[in-house]
């Protein structure tokens, strides 16, 4: 399939880009500037596009992002530390973010004659993010089938939707993903903080996959405390 990949620059979407490049025809990478807390991850998406030698577009939807207030990723709200499946991580939800990005990506794909749009939502996202769950993926596909009826036939490719982040590490390693050139941390400092939900998830995933973690964390051991609190 000629496939457009939504790529944030994070571990999941960069791994997905490498997977698509190996298994299908990678058409381009599409990233979004929605006024997120930091733009650091977008630079890693650009590096991925350069490695894979494909076009990379950054779509400016900051005006939309300004209206999606109340999230720790778009507003003056502290990013919580802890396990990624804790209820308080709901403060990192950006309302309707995936639906907005996917609708835009499907429009681009139709205009470019692509056959699929790929997104890296995965099983670990199901706890907190409703627009990462299988039911959303199925419903969005149905909606796009109606929206493009008679004009284009585009698949929503979500190969990780029922997999864990550890599975993604294993898959990324299989396809040569440069994990050190990905960014997960919500805080956007000089190094991964090691304490926010996405850092904890990243650290745990490498451990479970039994793959060396090249990430430089401010606090490389906090994930064990977060995991213990979650399991108590």
Short mmCIF file of C-alpha atoms in Angstrom, two decimals:
data_model
loop_
_atom_site.label_atom_id
_atom_site.label_comp_id
_atom_site.label_asym_id
_atom_site.label_seq_id
_atom_site.Cartn_x
_atom_site.Cartn_y
_atom_site.Cartn_z
CA UNK A 1 0.00 0.00 0.00
CA UNK A 2 1.08 3.54 -0.69
CA UNK A 3 0.87 4.82 2.86
CA UNK A 4 1.06 8.19 4.59
CA UNK A 5 2.29 7.91 8.19
CA UNK A 6 1.31 10.32 10.95
CA UNK A 7 4.61 10.79 12.76
CA UNK A 8 5.03 12.78 15.96
CA UNK A 9 8.71 11.94 16.35
CA UNK A 10 7.99 9.58 19.25
CA UNK A 11 9.14 5.99 19.60
CA UNK A 12 5.83 4.52 18.41
CA UNK A 13 5.32 6.56 15.26
CA UNK A 14 8.99 6.47 14.20
CA UNK A 15 8.93 2.67 14.61
CA UNK A 16 5.75 2.60 12.54
CA UNK A 17 7.40 4.67 9.80
CA UNK A 18 10.24 2.15 9.59
CA UNK A 19 7.76 -0.74 9.53
CA UNK A 20 5.73 0.82 6.71
CA UNK A 21 8.89 1.64 4.75
CA UNK A 22 9.86 -2.06 4.95
CA UNK A 23 6.45 -3.61 4.33
CA UNK A 24 4.67 -1.12 2.07
CA UNK A 25 5.37 2.02 0.03
CA UNK A 26 6.01 4.92 2.40
CA UNK A 27 4.52 7.98 0.72
CA UNK A 28 5.36 10.69 3.28
CA UNK A 29 5.37 11.62 6.96
CA UNK A 30 2.82 14.05 8.33
CA UNK A 31 3.36 15.85 11.66
CA UNK A 32 1.22 18.40 13.47
CA UNK A 33 2.12 21.54 15.38
CA UNK A 34 -0.95 21.98 17.58
CA UNK A 35 0.69 24.28 20.10
CA UNK A 36 1.91 21.39 22.23
CA UNK A 37 4.02 22.10 25.29
CA UNK A 38 7.19 21.70 23.24
CA UNK A 39 8.05 21.17 19.57
CA UNK A 40 11.11 19.06 20.30
CA UNK A 41 9.51 15.86 19.04
CA UNK A 42 8.89 17.41 15.61
CA UNK A 43 12.64 17.64 15.04
CA UNK A 44 12.88 13.88 15.58
CA UNK A 45 10.10 13.34 13.03
CA UNK A 46 12.17 15.36 10.55
CA UNK A 47 15.21 13.16 11.29
CA UNK A 48 13.11 10.08 10.61
CA UNK A 49 11.96 11.45 7.24
CA UNK A 50 15.55 12.26 6.34
CA UNK A 51 16.70 8.72 7.20
CA UNK A 52 13.88 7.17 5.19
CA UNK A 53 14.27 9.69 2.36
CA UNK A 54 10.62 10.76 2.21
CA UNK A 55 8.76 14.06 2.24
CA UNK A 56 7.91 15.44 5.68
CA UNK A 57 5.14 17.97 6.21
CA UNK A 58 4.42 19.79 9.47
CA UNK A 59 0.83 21.00 9.53
CA UNK A 60 0.26 24.14 11.59
CA UNK A 61 -2.96 23.79 13.58
CA UNK A 62 -1.89 25.94 16.51
CA UNK A 63 -5.08 27.98 16.32
CA UNK A 64 -7.06 24.80 16.84
CA UNK A 65 -4.71 23.79 19.64
CA UNK A 66 -5.35 27.06 21.46
CA UNK A 67 -9.00 26.06 21.71
CA UNK A 68 -8.19 22.63 23.13
CA UNK A 69 -7.44 24.05 26.55
CA UNK A 70 -7.30 22.24 29.87
CA UNK A 71 -4.72 19.64 28.86
CA UNK A 72 -1.22 19.46 30.31
CA UNK A 73 0.02 19.26 26.71
CA UNK A 74 -1.62 22.49 25.51
CA UNK A 75 -2.18 24.60 28.60
CA UNK A 76 -0.46 25.88 31.74
CA UNK A 77 -1.12 22.64 33.59
CA UNK A 78 1.65 20.64 35.24
CA UNK A 79 2.52 17.31 33.64
CA UNK A 80 2.01 14.70 36.38
CA UNK A 81 4.66 12.17 37.35
CA UNK A 82 3.72 8.52 37.69
CA UNK A 83 2.55 5.42 35.88
CA UNK A 84 0.96 6.05 32.50
CA UNK A 85 -2.24 4.16 33.42
CA UNK A 86 -3.04 6.23 36.53
CA UNK A 87 -6.32 8.14 36.39
CA UNK A 88 -4.56 11.47 36.93
CA UNK A 89 -2.84 11.03 33.57
CA UNK A 90 -6.18 12.02 32.01
CA UNK A 91 -4.93 15.60 32.33
CA UNK A 92 -2.72 14.82 29.30
CA UNK A 93 -5.74 14.13 27.07
CA UNK A 94 -6.09 16.64 24.22
CA UNK A 95 -9.78 16.51 23.23
CA UNK A 96 -10.39 14.94 19.82
CA UNK A 97 -6.72 15.26 18.85
CA UNK A 98 -6.46 12.03 16.91
CA UNK A 99 -9.75 12.61 15.10
CA UNK A 100 -8.58 16.07 14.00
CA UNK A 101 -5.21 14.80 12.81
CA UNK A 102 -6.60 11.72 11.08
CA UNK A 103 -9.28 13.68 9.22
CA UNK A 104 -6.57 16.00 7.89
CA UNK A 105 -4.32 13.08 6.99
CA UNK A 106 -7.11 11.33 5.08
CA UNK A 107 -7.66 14.49 3.06
CA UNK A 108 -3.96 14.64 2.19
CA UNK A 109 -3.92 10.93 1.35
CA UNK A 110 -6.90 11.28 -0.98
CA UNK A 111 -5.31 14.24 -2.75
CA UNK A 112 -2.02 12.34 -3.15
CA UNK A 113 -3.57 9.09 -4.34
CA UNK A 114 -2.39 7.18 -1.27
CA UNK A 115 -4.10 3.96 -0.26
CA UNK A 116 -3.67 4.14 3.51
CA UNK A 117 -3.06 6.39 6.49
CA UNK A 118 -1.03 4.80 9.28
CA UNK A 119 -1.25 5.73 12.95
CA UNK A 120 0.78 4.33 15.85
CA UNK A 121 -1.94 4.10 18.51
CA UNK A 122 -1.31 1.06 20.71
CA UNK A 123 -2.73 -1.01 23.53
CA UNK A 124 -0.99 0.97 26.27
CA UNK A 125 -2.92 4.06 25.18
CA UNK A 126 -6.30 2.44 25.87
CA UNK A 127 -6.23 3.24 29.60
CA UNK A 128 -6.43 7.00 29.19
CA UNK A 129 -7.01 7.97 25.56
CA UNK A 130 -10.41 7.09 24.05
CA UNK A 131 -9.28 8.03 20.53
CA UNK A 132 -6.64 5.30 20.60
CA UNK A 133 -8.99 2.38 21.22
CA UNK A 134 -10.07 -0.22 18.63
CA UNK A 135 -13.67 1.02 18.68
CA UNK A 136 -12.50 4.49 17.65
CA UNK A 137 -10.33 3.09 14.85
CA UNK A 138 -13.24 1.04 13.48
CA UNK A 139 -15.68 3.96 13.73
CA UNK A 140 -13.25 6.38 12.09
CA UNK A 141 -12.75 3.99 9.18
CA UNK A 142 -16.50 3.77 8.71
CA UNK A 143 -16.81 7.56 8.77
CA UNK A 144 -14.04 7.99 6.19
CA UNK A 145 -15.62 5.36 3.95
CA UNK A 146 -18.71 7.58 3.88
CA UNK A 147 -16.78 10.84 3.59
CA UNK A 148 -14.78 9.65 0.55
CA UNK A 149 -17.42 7.40 -1.01
CA UNK A 150 -16.93 7.36 -4.77
CA UNK A 151 -13.76 9.44 -4.56
CA UNK A 152 -11.12 7.40 -2.76
CA UNK A 153 -10.72 4.13 -0.90
CA UNK A 154 -8.25 4.69 1.94
CA UNK A 155 -7.52 2.28 4.79
CA UNK A 156 -6.76 3.32 8.34
CA UNK A 157 -3.67 1.23 9.09
CA UNK A 158 -3.20 0.78 12.86
CA UNK A 159 -1.01 -2.33 13.26
CA UNK A 160 -0.15 -1.60 16.90
CA UNK A 161 -3.68 -0.94 18.17
CA UNK A 162 -3.83 -4.17 20.19
CA UNK A 163 -0.11 -4.44 20.95
CA UNK A 164 1.94 -3.20 23.91
CA UNK A 165 4.71 -0.64 23.76
CA UNK A 166 7.16 -3.47 24.45
CA UNK A 167 5.86 -5.13 21.29
CA UNK A 168 6.57 -1.91 19.43
CA UNK A 169 10.16 -1.84 20.73
CA UNK A 170 10.62 -5.39 19.44
CA UNK A 171 9.07 -4.47 16.09
CA UNK A 172 11.07 -1.26 15.83
CA UNK A 173 14.30 -3.13 16.50
CA UNK A 174 13.39 -5.62 13.77
CA UNK A 175 13.16 -2.79 11.23
CA UNK A 176 16.18 -0.81 12.38
CA UNK A 177 14.52 2.03 14.26
CA UNK A 178 17.06 4.44 15.74
CA UNK A 179 15.48 4.63 19.20
CA UNK A 180 17.96 7.23 20.41
CA UNK A 181 16.57 9.54 17.73
CA UNK A 182 13.01 9.50 19.07
CA UNK A 183 11.40 11.67 21.73
CA UNK A 184 8.71 10.63 24.21
CA UNK A 185 8.91 12.96 27.23
CA UNK A 186 5.98 15.34 27.69
CA UNK A 187 8.14 17.88 29.53
CA UNK A 188 10.57 18.65 26.70
CA UNK A 189 13.74 19.28 28.71
CA UNK A 190 17.30 18.68 27.66
CA UNK A 191 16.88 15.00 28.57
CA UNK A 192 13.90 12.71 29.04
CA UNK A 193 12.65 13.40 32.57
CA UNK A 194 12.07 9.71 33.36
CA UNK A 195 9.12 10.60 35.59
CA UNK A 196 6.16 11.55 33.40
CA UNK A 197 3.76 8.85 32.24
CA UNK A 198 5.21 8.52 28.78
CA UNK A 199 8.79 8.29 30.09
CA UNK A 200 7.74 5.58 32.56
CA UNK A 201 6.00 3.70 29.75
CA UNK A 202 9.06 4.03 27.51
CA UNK A 203 11.45 2.83 30.22
CA UNK A 204 9.21 -0.12 31.10
CA UNK A 205 8.80 -1.09 27.43
CA UNK A 206 12.53 -1.47 26.83
CA UNK A 207 12.79 -3.54 30.03
CA UNK A 208 9.94 -5.87 29.02
CA UNK A 209 11.27 -6.20 25.48
CA UNK A 210 14.71 -7.02 26.90
CA UNK A 211 16.21 -4.50 24.52
CA UNK A 212 18.92 -1.97 25.52
CA UNK A 213 17.40 1.44 26.21
CA UNK A 214 19.60 4.18 24.70
CA UNK A 215 17.55 6.96 26.31
CA UNK A 216 19.25 9.45 28.61
CA UNK A 217 16.86 10.03 31.54
CA UNK A 218 17.06 12.60 34.31
CA UNK A 219 15.69 9.93 36.65
CA UNK A 220 16.31 6.49 35.19
CA UNK A 221 14.95 4.54 38.19
CA UNK A 222 11.67 6.32 38.94
CA UNK A 223 9.74 3.92 36.69
CA UNK A 224 10.23 1.14 39.28
CA UNK A 225 8.63 3.29 42.00
CA UNK A 226 5.77 4.24 39.66
CA UNK A 227 5.18 0.60 38.73
CA UNK A 228 5.21 -0.45 42.40
CA UNK A 229 2.66 2.24 43.33
CA UNK A 230 0.44 1.15 40.47
CA UNK A 231 0.50 -2.48 41.58
CA UNK A 232 -0.04 -1.86 45.31
#
